[in-house]
Short mmCIF file of C-alpha atoms in Angstrom, two decimals:
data_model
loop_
_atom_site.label_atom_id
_atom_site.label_comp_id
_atom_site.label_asym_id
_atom_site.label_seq_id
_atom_site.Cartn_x
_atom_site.Cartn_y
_atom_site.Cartn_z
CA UNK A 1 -33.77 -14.74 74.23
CA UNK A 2 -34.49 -12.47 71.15
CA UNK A 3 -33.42 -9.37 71.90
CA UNK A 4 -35.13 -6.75 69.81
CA UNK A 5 -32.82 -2.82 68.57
CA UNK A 6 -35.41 -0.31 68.28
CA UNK A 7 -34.73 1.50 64.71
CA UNK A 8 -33.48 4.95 64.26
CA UNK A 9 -36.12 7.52 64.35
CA UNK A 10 -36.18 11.07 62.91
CA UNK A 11 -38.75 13.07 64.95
CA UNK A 12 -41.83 14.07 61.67
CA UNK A 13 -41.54 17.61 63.09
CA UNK A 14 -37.89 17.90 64.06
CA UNK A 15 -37.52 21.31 62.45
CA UNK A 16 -40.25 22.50 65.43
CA UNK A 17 -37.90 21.51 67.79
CA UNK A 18 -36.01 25.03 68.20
CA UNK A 19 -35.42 28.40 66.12
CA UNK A 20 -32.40 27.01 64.51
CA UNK A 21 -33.87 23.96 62.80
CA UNK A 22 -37.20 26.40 61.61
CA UNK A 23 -34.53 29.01 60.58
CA UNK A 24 -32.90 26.45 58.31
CA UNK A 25 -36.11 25.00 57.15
CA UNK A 26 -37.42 28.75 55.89
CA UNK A 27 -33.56 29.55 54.20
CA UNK A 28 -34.18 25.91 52.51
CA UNK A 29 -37.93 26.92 51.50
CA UNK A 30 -36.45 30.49 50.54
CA UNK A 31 -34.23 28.44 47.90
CA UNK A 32 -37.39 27.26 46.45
CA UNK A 33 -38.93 30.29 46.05
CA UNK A 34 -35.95 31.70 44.07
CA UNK A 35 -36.50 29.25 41.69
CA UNK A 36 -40.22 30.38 41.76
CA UNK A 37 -39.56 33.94 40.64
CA UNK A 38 -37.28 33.03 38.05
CA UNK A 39 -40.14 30.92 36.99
CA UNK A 40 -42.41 34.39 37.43
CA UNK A 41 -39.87 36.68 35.22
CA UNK A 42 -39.67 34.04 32.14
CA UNK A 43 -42.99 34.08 32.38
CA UNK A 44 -42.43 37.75 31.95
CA UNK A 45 -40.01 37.32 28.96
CA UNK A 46 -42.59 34.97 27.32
CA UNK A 47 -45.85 37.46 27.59
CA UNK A 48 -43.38 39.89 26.01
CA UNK A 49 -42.36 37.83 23.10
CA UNK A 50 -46.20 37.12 22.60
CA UNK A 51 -47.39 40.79 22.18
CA UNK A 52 -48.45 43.93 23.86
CA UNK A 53 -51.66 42.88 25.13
CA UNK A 54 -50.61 39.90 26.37
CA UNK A 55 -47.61 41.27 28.41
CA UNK A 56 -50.18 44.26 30.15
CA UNK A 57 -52.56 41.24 30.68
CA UNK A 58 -49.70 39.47 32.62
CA UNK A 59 -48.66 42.73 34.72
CA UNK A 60 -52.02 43.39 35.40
CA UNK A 61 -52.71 40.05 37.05
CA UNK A 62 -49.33 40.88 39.09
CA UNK A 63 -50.97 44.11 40.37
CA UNK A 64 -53.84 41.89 41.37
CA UNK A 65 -54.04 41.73 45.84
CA UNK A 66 -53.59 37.88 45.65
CA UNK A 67 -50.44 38.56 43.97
CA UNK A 68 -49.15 41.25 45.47
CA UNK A 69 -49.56 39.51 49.31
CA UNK A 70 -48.12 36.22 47.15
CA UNK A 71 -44.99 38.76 46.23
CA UNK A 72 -44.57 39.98 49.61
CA UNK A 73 -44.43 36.60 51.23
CA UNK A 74 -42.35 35.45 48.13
CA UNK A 75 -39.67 38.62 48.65
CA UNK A 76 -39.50 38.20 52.25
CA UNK A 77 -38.11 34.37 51.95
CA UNK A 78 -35.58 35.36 49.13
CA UNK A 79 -34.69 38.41 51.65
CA UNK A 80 -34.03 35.58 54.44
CA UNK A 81 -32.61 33.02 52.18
CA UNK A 82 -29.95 35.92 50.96
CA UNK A 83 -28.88 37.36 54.58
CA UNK A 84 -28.68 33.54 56.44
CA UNK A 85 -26.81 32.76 53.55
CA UNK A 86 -24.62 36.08 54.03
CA UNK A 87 -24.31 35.03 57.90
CA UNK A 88 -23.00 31.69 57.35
CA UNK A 89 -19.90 32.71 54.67
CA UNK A 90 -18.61 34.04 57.86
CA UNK A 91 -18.79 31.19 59.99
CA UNK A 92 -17.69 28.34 57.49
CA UNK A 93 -14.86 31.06 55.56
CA UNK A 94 -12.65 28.22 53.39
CA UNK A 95 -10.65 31.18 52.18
CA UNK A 96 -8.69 33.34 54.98
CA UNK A 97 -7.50 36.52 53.68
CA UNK A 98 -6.27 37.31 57.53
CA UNK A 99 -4.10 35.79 59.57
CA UNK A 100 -6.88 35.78 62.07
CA UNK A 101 -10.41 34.09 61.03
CA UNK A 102 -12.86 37.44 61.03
CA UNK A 103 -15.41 37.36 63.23
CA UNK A 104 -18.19 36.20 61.25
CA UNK A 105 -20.54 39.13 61.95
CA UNK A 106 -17.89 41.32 60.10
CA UNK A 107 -18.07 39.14 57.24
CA UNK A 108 -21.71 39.30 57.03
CA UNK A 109 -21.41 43.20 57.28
CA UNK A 110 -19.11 43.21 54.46
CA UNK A 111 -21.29 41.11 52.18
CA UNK A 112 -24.11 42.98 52.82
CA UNK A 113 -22.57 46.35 51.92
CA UNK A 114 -21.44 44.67 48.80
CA UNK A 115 -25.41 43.55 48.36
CA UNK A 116 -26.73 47.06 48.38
CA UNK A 117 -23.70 48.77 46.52
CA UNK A 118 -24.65 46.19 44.05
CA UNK A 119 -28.37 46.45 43.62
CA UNK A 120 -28.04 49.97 43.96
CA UNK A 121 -25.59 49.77 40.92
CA UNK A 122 -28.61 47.55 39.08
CA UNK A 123 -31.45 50.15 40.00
CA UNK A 124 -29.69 52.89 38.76
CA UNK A 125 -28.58 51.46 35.33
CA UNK A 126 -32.48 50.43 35.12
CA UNK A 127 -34.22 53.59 36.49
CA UNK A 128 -31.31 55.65 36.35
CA UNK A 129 -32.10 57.32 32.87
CA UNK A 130 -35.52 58.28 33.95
CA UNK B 1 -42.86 19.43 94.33
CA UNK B 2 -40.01 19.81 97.04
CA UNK B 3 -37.24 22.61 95.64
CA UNK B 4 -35.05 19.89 97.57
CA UNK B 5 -36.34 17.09 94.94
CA UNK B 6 -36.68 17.17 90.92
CA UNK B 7 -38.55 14.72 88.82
CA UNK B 8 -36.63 12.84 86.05
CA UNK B 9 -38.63 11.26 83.29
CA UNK B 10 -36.45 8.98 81.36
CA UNK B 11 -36.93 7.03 78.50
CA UNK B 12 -36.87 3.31 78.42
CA UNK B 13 -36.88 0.75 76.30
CA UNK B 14 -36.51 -3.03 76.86
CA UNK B 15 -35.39 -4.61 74.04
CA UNK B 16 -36.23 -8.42 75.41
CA UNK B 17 -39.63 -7.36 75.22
CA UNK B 18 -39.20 -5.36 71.75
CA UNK B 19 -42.47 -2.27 71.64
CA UNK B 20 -42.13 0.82 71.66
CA UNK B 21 -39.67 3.19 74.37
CA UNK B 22 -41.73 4.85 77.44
CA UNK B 23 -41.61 6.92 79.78
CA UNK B 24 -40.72 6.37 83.87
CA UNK B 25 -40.38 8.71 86.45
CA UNK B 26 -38.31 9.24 88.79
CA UNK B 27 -37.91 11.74 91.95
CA UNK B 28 -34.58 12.01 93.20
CA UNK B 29 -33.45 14.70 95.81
CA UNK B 30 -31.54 17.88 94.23
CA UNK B 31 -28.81 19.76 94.81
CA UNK B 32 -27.62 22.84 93.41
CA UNK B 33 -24.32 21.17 92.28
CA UNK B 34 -25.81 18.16 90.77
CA UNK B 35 -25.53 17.35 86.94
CA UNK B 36 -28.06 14.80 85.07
CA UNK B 37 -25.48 12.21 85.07
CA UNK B 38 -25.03 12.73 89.16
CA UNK B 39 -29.38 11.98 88.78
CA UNK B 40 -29.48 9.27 86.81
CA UNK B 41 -26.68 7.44 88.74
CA UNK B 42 -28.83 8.12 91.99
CA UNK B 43 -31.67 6.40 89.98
CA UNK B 44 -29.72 3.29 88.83
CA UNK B 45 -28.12 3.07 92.92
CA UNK B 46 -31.13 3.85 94.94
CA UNK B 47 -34.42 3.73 92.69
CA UNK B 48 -34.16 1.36 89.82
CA UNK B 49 -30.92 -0.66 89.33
CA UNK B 50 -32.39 -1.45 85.93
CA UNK B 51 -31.68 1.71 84.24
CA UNK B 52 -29.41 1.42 81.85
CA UNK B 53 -26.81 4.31 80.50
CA UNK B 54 -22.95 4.67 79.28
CA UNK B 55 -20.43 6.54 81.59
CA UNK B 56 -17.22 6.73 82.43
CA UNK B 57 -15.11 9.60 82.89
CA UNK B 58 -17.74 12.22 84.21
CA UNK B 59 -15.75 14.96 82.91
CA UNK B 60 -16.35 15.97 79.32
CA UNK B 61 -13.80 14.20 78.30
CA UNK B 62 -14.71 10.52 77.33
CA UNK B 63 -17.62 11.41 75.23
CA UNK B 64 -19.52 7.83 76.69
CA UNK B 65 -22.76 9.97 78.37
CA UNK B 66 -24.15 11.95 75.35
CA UNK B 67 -28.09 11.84 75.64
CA UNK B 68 -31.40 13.80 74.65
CA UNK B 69 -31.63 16.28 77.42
CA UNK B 70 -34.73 18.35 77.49
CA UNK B 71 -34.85 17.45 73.32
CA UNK B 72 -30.98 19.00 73.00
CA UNK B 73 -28.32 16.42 72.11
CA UNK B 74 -25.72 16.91 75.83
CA UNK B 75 -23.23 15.41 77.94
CA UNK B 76 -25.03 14.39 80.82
CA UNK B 77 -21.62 14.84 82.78
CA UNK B 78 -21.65 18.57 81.98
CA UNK B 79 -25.07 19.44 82.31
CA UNK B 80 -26.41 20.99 85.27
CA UNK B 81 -29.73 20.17 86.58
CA UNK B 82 -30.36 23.85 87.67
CA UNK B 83 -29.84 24.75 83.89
CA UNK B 84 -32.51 22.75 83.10
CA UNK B 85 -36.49 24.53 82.89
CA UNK B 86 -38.58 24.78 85.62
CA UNK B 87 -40.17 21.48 86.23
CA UNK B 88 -38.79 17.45 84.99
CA UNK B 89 -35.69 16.86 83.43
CA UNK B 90 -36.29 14.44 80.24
CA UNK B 91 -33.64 12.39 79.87
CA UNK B 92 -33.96 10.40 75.85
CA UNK B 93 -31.80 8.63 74.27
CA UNK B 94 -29.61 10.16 71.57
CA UNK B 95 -31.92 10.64 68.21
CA UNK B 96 -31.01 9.40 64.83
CA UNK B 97 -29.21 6.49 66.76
CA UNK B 98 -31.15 3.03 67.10
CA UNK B 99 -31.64 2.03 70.19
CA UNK B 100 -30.39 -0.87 72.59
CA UNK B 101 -31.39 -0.23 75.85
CA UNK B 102 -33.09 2.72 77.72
CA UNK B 103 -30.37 5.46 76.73
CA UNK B 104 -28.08 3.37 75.58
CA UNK B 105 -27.78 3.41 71.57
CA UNK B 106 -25.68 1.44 68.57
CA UNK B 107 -22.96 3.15 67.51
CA UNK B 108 -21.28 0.67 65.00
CA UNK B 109 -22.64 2.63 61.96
CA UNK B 110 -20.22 5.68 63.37
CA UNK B 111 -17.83 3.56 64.29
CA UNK B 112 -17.41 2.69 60.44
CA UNK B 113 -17.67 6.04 59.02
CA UNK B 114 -15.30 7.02 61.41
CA UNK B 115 -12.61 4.15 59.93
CA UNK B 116 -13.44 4.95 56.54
CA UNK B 117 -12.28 8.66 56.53
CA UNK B 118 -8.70 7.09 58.46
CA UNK B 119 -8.60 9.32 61.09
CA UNK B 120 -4.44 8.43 62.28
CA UNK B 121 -1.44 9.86 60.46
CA UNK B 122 -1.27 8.13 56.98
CA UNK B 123 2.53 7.98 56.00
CA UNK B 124 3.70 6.99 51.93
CA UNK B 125 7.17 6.17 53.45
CA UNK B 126 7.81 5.86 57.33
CA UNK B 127 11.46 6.34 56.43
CA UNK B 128 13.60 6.22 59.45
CA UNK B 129 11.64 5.88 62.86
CA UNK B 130 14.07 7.46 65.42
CA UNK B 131 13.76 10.56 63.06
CA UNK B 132 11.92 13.35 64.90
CA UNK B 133 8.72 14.45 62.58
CA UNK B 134 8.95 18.37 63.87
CA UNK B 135 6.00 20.16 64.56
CA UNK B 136 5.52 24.08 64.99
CA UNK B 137 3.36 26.05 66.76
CA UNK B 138 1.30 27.17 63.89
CA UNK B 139 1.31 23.42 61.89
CA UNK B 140 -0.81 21.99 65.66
CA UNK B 141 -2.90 25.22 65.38
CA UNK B 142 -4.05 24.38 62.35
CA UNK B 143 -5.50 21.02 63.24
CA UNK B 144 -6.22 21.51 66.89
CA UNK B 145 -9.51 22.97 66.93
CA UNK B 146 -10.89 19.73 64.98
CA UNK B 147 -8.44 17.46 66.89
CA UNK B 148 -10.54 17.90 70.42
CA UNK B 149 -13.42 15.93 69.14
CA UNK B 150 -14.35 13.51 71.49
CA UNK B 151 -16.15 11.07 69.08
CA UNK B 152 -19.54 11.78 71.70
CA UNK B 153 -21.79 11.81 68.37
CA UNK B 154 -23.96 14.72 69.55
CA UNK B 155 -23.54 16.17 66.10
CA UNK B 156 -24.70 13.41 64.83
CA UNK B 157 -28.28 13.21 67.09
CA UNK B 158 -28.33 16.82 66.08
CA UNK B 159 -28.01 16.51 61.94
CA UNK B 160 -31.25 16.66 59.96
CA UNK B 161 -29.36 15.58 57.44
CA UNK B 162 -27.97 12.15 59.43
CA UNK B 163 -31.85 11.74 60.68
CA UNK B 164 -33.18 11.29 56.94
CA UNK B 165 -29.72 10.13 55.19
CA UNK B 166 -28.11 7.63 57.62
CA UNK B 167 -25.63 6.63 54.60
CA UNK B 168 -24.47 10.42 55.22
CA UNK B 169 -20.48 10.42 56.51
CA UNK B 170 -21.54 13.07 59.26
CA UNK B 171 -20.16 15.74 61.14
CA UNK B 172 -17.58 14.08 63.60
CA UNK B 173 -15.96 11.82 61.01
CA UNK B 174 -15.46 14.63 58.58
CA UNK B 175 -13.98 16.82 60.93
CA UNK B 176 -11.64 14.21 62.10
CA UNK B 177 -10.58 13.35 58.90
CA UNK B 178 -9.84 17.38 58.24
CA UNK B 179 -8.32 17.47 61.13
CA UNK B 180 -5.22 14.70 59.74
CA UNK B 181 -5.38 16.37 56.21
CA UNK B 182 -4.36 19.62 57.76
CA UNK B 183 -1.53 17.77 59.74
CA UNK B 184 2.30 18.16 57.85
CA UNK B 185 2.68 14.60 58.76
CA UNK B 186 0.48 13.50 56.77
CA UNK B 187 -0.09 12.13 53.40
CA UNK B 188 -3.29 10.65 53.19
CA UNK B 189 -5.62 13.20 52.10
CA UNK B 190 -5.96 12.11 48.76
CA UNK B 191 -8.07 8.78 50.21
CA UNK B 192 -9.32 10.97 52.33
CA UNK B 193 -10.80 13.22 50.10
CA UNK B 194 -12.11 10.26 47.88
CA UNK B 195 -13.99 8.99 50.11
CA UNK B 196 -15.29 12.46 51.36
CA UNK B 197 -16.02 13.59 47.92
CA UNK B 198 -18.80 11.23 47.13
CA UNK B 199 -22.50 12.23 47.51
CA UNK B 200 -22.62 9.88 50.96
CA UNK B 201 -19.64 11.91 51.87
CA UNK B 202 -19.69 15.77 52.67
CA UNK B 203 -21.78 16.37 50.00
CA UNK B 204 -24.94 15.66 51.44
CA UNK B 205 -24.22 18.47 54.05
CA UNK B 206 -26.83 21.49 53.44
CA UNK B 207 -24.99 23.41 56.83
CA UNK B 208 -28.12 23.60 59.37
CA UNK B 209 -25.39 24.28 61.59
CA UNK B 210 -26.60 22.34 64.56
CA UNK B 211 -24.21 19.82 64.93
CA UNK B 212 -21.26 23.38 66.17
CA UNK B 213 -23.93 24.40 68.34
CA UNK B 214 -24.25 21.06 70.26
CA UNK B 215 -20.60 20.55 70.41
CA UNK B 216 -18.93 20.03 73.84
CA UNK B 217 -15.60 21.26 72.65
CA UNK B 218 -16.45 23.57 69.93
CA UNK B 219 -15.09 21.67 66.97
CA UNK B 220 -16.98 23.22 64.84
CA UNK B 221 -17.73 20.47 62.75
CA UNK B 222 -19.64 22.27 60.13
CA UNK B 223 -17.26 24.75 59.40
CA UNK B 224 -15.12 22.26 58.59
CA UNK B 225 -17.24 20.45 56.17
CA UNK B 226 -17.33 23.52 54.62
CA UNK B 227 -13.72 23.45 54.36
CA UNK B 228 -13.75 20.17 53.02
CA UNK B 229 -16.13 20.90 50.44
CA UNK B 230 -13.63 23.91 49.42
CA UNK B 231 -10.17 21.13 49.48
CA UNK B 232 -12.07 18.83 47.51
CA UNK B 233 -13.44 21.04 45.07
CA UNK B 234 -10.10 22.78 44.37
CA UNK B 235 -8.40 19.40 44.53
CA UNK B 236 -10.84 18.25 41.46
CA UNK B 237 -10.05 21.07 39.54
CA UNK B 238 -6.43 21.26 39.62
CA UNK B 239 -6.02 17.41 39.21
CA UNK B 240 -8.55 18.58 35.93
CA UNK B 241 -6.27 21.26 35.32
CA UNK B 242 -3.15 20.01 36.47
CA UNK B 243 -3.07 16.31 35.92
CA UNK B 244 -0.31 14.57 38.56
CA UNK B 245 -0.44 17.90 40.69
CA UNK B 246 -0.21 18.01 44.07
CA UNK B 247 -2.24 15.44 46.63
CA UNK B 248 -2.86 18.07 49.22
#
C-alpha cells in the first residue's frame, strides 16, 4: 500500500490569522516605506542640483492632496515601524546593563525619550535660527 | 446544542487514500474540567477509533500533543475546552509540518536541525570523570530559562519564517543550542555558532515574535535568537579583530 505525506502548507493569508502576525506584516511594510522616502528626499537633493524652478516644481507636486494623504499614510508606517521596533529592543536585550533584565516596557520608554530628545535636537538646529 | 455537549471538528487526512485533509465532526459530552486532549481521546474510545493523534504524558511535559487549536499552535493536554470560543473546537494539525495522519505530522526535518546545533554538553577534554564539574546558582540561571524547552515544535507551526523557509534552523533548535553555549561546561559553541551563523541558521529570523507567545514554558525562543545573533556577531568581529581569541 502507497501511503501518501501530505506536504507542508503555509496558510496564503497567515498574517490574517491574529493582530500579531498583521502587526509584523505592517512593521515589515513600514521598512519598505523607509526606503521609499529616502527615495522621496534624493529626489529632493536632485531637483535642487537641477535649478530653482525645478526644485519649487517638485515641492509643489508634494503640496499636491494625492501626496499629502500618500505622506500621511507613508509617516504613519515609518511611525509604527520605529516604536514596534523600540518595543522589541526590550524584549530580545543581548546587552544587560542590570543585573536584572528590565522590563521591556521600560526599555521602550527609555528609547523613546531618547527619540524625541533627539529629533527635537534635529528641529531645532534646522528651524532653530528662524 | 446541549451546554452538557461540545462539537469537535477535527481534521483528517488519510494518507492510504492521498487528497486533500477534511473535516469530521464530532459531539462529545463536556465537562467543565475537560481539556481537548481529554475530547479527542473520548473520540478515538467511544466515537471513531480511527482518529489518529500523539500523546503521552498529558501534562505539559512530554511535548507529544502539540496541535492547531482554534488556528493557535497548543498543547492539547493543557488546553481547556471552556477556554475555547463559544461554539466547535477545531482541532488541525500542527502548520508548517507535513502531514502523516489526521493530526499526526513528520517531524524528522526538526529532528535534524535539532542534531545539527548539538544540543548535549560538548567537552575538548573529558579529563578525569569522577571529577565533579561544579555548578552555581547563577551559571544554571543563565541557561535555565532556554533549558525547559520541551522540543513540542509549537514555535515552529507558529514561524512565518519556518512556513516559507523550511531550510530555516528555527526557534526550538536555536534556543537549545543557546541554552549549552551559555553552560560553563561547555565548549562547543564555536560549532555551534558555525552552524547558527549561516543564512539557514538564525539569520533568517526577522523576530515576528510568535513562536514566545505560543510557548508552553516560556522559553522565549526569540529572544534568544536575538541573543544569538548578538554572540555570533561579536564572535566574528573579535576573531576579525582578534585572530585565535576566545571561542565563547
Amino acid at each position: 500500500m502507497t501511503v501518501h505525506e501530505y506536504p507542508a502548507r503555509r496558510r496564503r493569508v497567515w498574517w490574517l490569522r491574529n493582530r500579531r502576525y498583521l502587526a509584523f506584516q505592517l512593521r515589515e511594510a513600514g521598512g519598505v516605506v523607509c526606503a521609499l522616502y529616502g527615495l522621496i528626499l534624493l529626489n529632493m537633493l536632485i531637483q535642487l542640483r537641477d535649478g530653482e524652478s525645478a526644485y519649487a516644481a517638485f515641492l509643489n507636486l508634494l503640496r499636491t492632496p494625492p501626496m499629502l494623504y500618500l505622506n500621511v499614510v507613508l509617516f504613519a508606517l515609518v511611525l509604527w515601524h520605529a516604536l514596534t521596533w523600540f518595543m522589541l529592543i526590550g524584549k530580545a536585550q543581548p546587552i544587560q546593563f542590570t543585573r536584572e533584565p528590565l522590563p521591556w516596557k521600560v526599555v521602550f520608554g527609555i528609547n523613546v525619550l531618547l527619540w524625541i530628545g533627539v529629533s527635537g535636537a534635529v528641529v531645532y538646529l534646522i528651524f532653530g535660527g528662524m | 446544542m446541549a451546554d452538557s455537549e461540545v462539537v469537535f471538528r477535527v481534521s483528517r487526512y488519510r494518507p492510504e487514500s492521498g487528497g486533500r485533509p477534511t473535516f469530521q465532526e464530532y459531539r462529545i459530552p463536556y465537562r467543565s474540567d475537560m481539556v481537548v486532549l481529554d475530547g479527542l481521546n473520548y473520540i478515538k474510545d467511544h466515537l471513531d477509533p480511527t482518529l489518529t493523534f500523539r500523546w503521552s504524558c498529558r501534562m505539559g511535559i512530554c511535548g507529544s500533543c502539540g496541535a492547531d487549536v482554534n488556528g493557535r499552535p497548543r498543547l492539547t493536554c493543557g488546553t481547556y475546552i471552556r477556554d475555547m470560543r463559544k461554539g466547535a473546537v477545531t482541532v488541525e494539525p500542527l502548520s508548517n509540518f507535513p502531514i502523516l495522519k489526521d493530526l499526526v505530522v513528520d517531524f524528522d526535518d526538526f529532528l535534524d536541525k535539532l542534531a545539527s546545533v548539538r544540543p548535549y554538553i560538548v567537552r575538548k577534554d573529558w579529563g578525569d570523570l569522577s571529577k565533579e564539574y561544579t555548578q552555581y546558582p547563577e551559571d544554571v540561571d543563565a541557561y535555565r530559562q532556554q533549558s525547559l524547552c520541551i522540543n513540542c515544535m509549537l514555535c515552529y507551526a507558529a514561524c512565518p519564517v519556518f512556513g516559507a523557509s523550511p531550510e530555516f534552523v528555527g526557534p526550538a533548535a536555536s534556543a537549545l543550542a543557546l541554552r549549552y553555549i551559555r553552560d560553563t561546561r561547555d565548549d562547543g559553541a564555536a560549532e555551534r555558532l558555525a552552524r547558527l551563523n549561516t543564512k539557514t541558521g538564525i539569520w533568517e529570523c526577522t523576530f515576528v515574535g510568535e513562536c514566545s507567545v505560543v510557548c508552553p514554558k516560556e522559553v522565549d525562543p526569540a529572544a534568544a535568537i536575538q541573543t544569538l545573533k548578538f554572540l555570533a556577531t561579536t564572535r566574528h568581529m573579535r576573531r576579525l579583530l582578534m585572530p585565535g581569541s576566545a571561542s565563547r
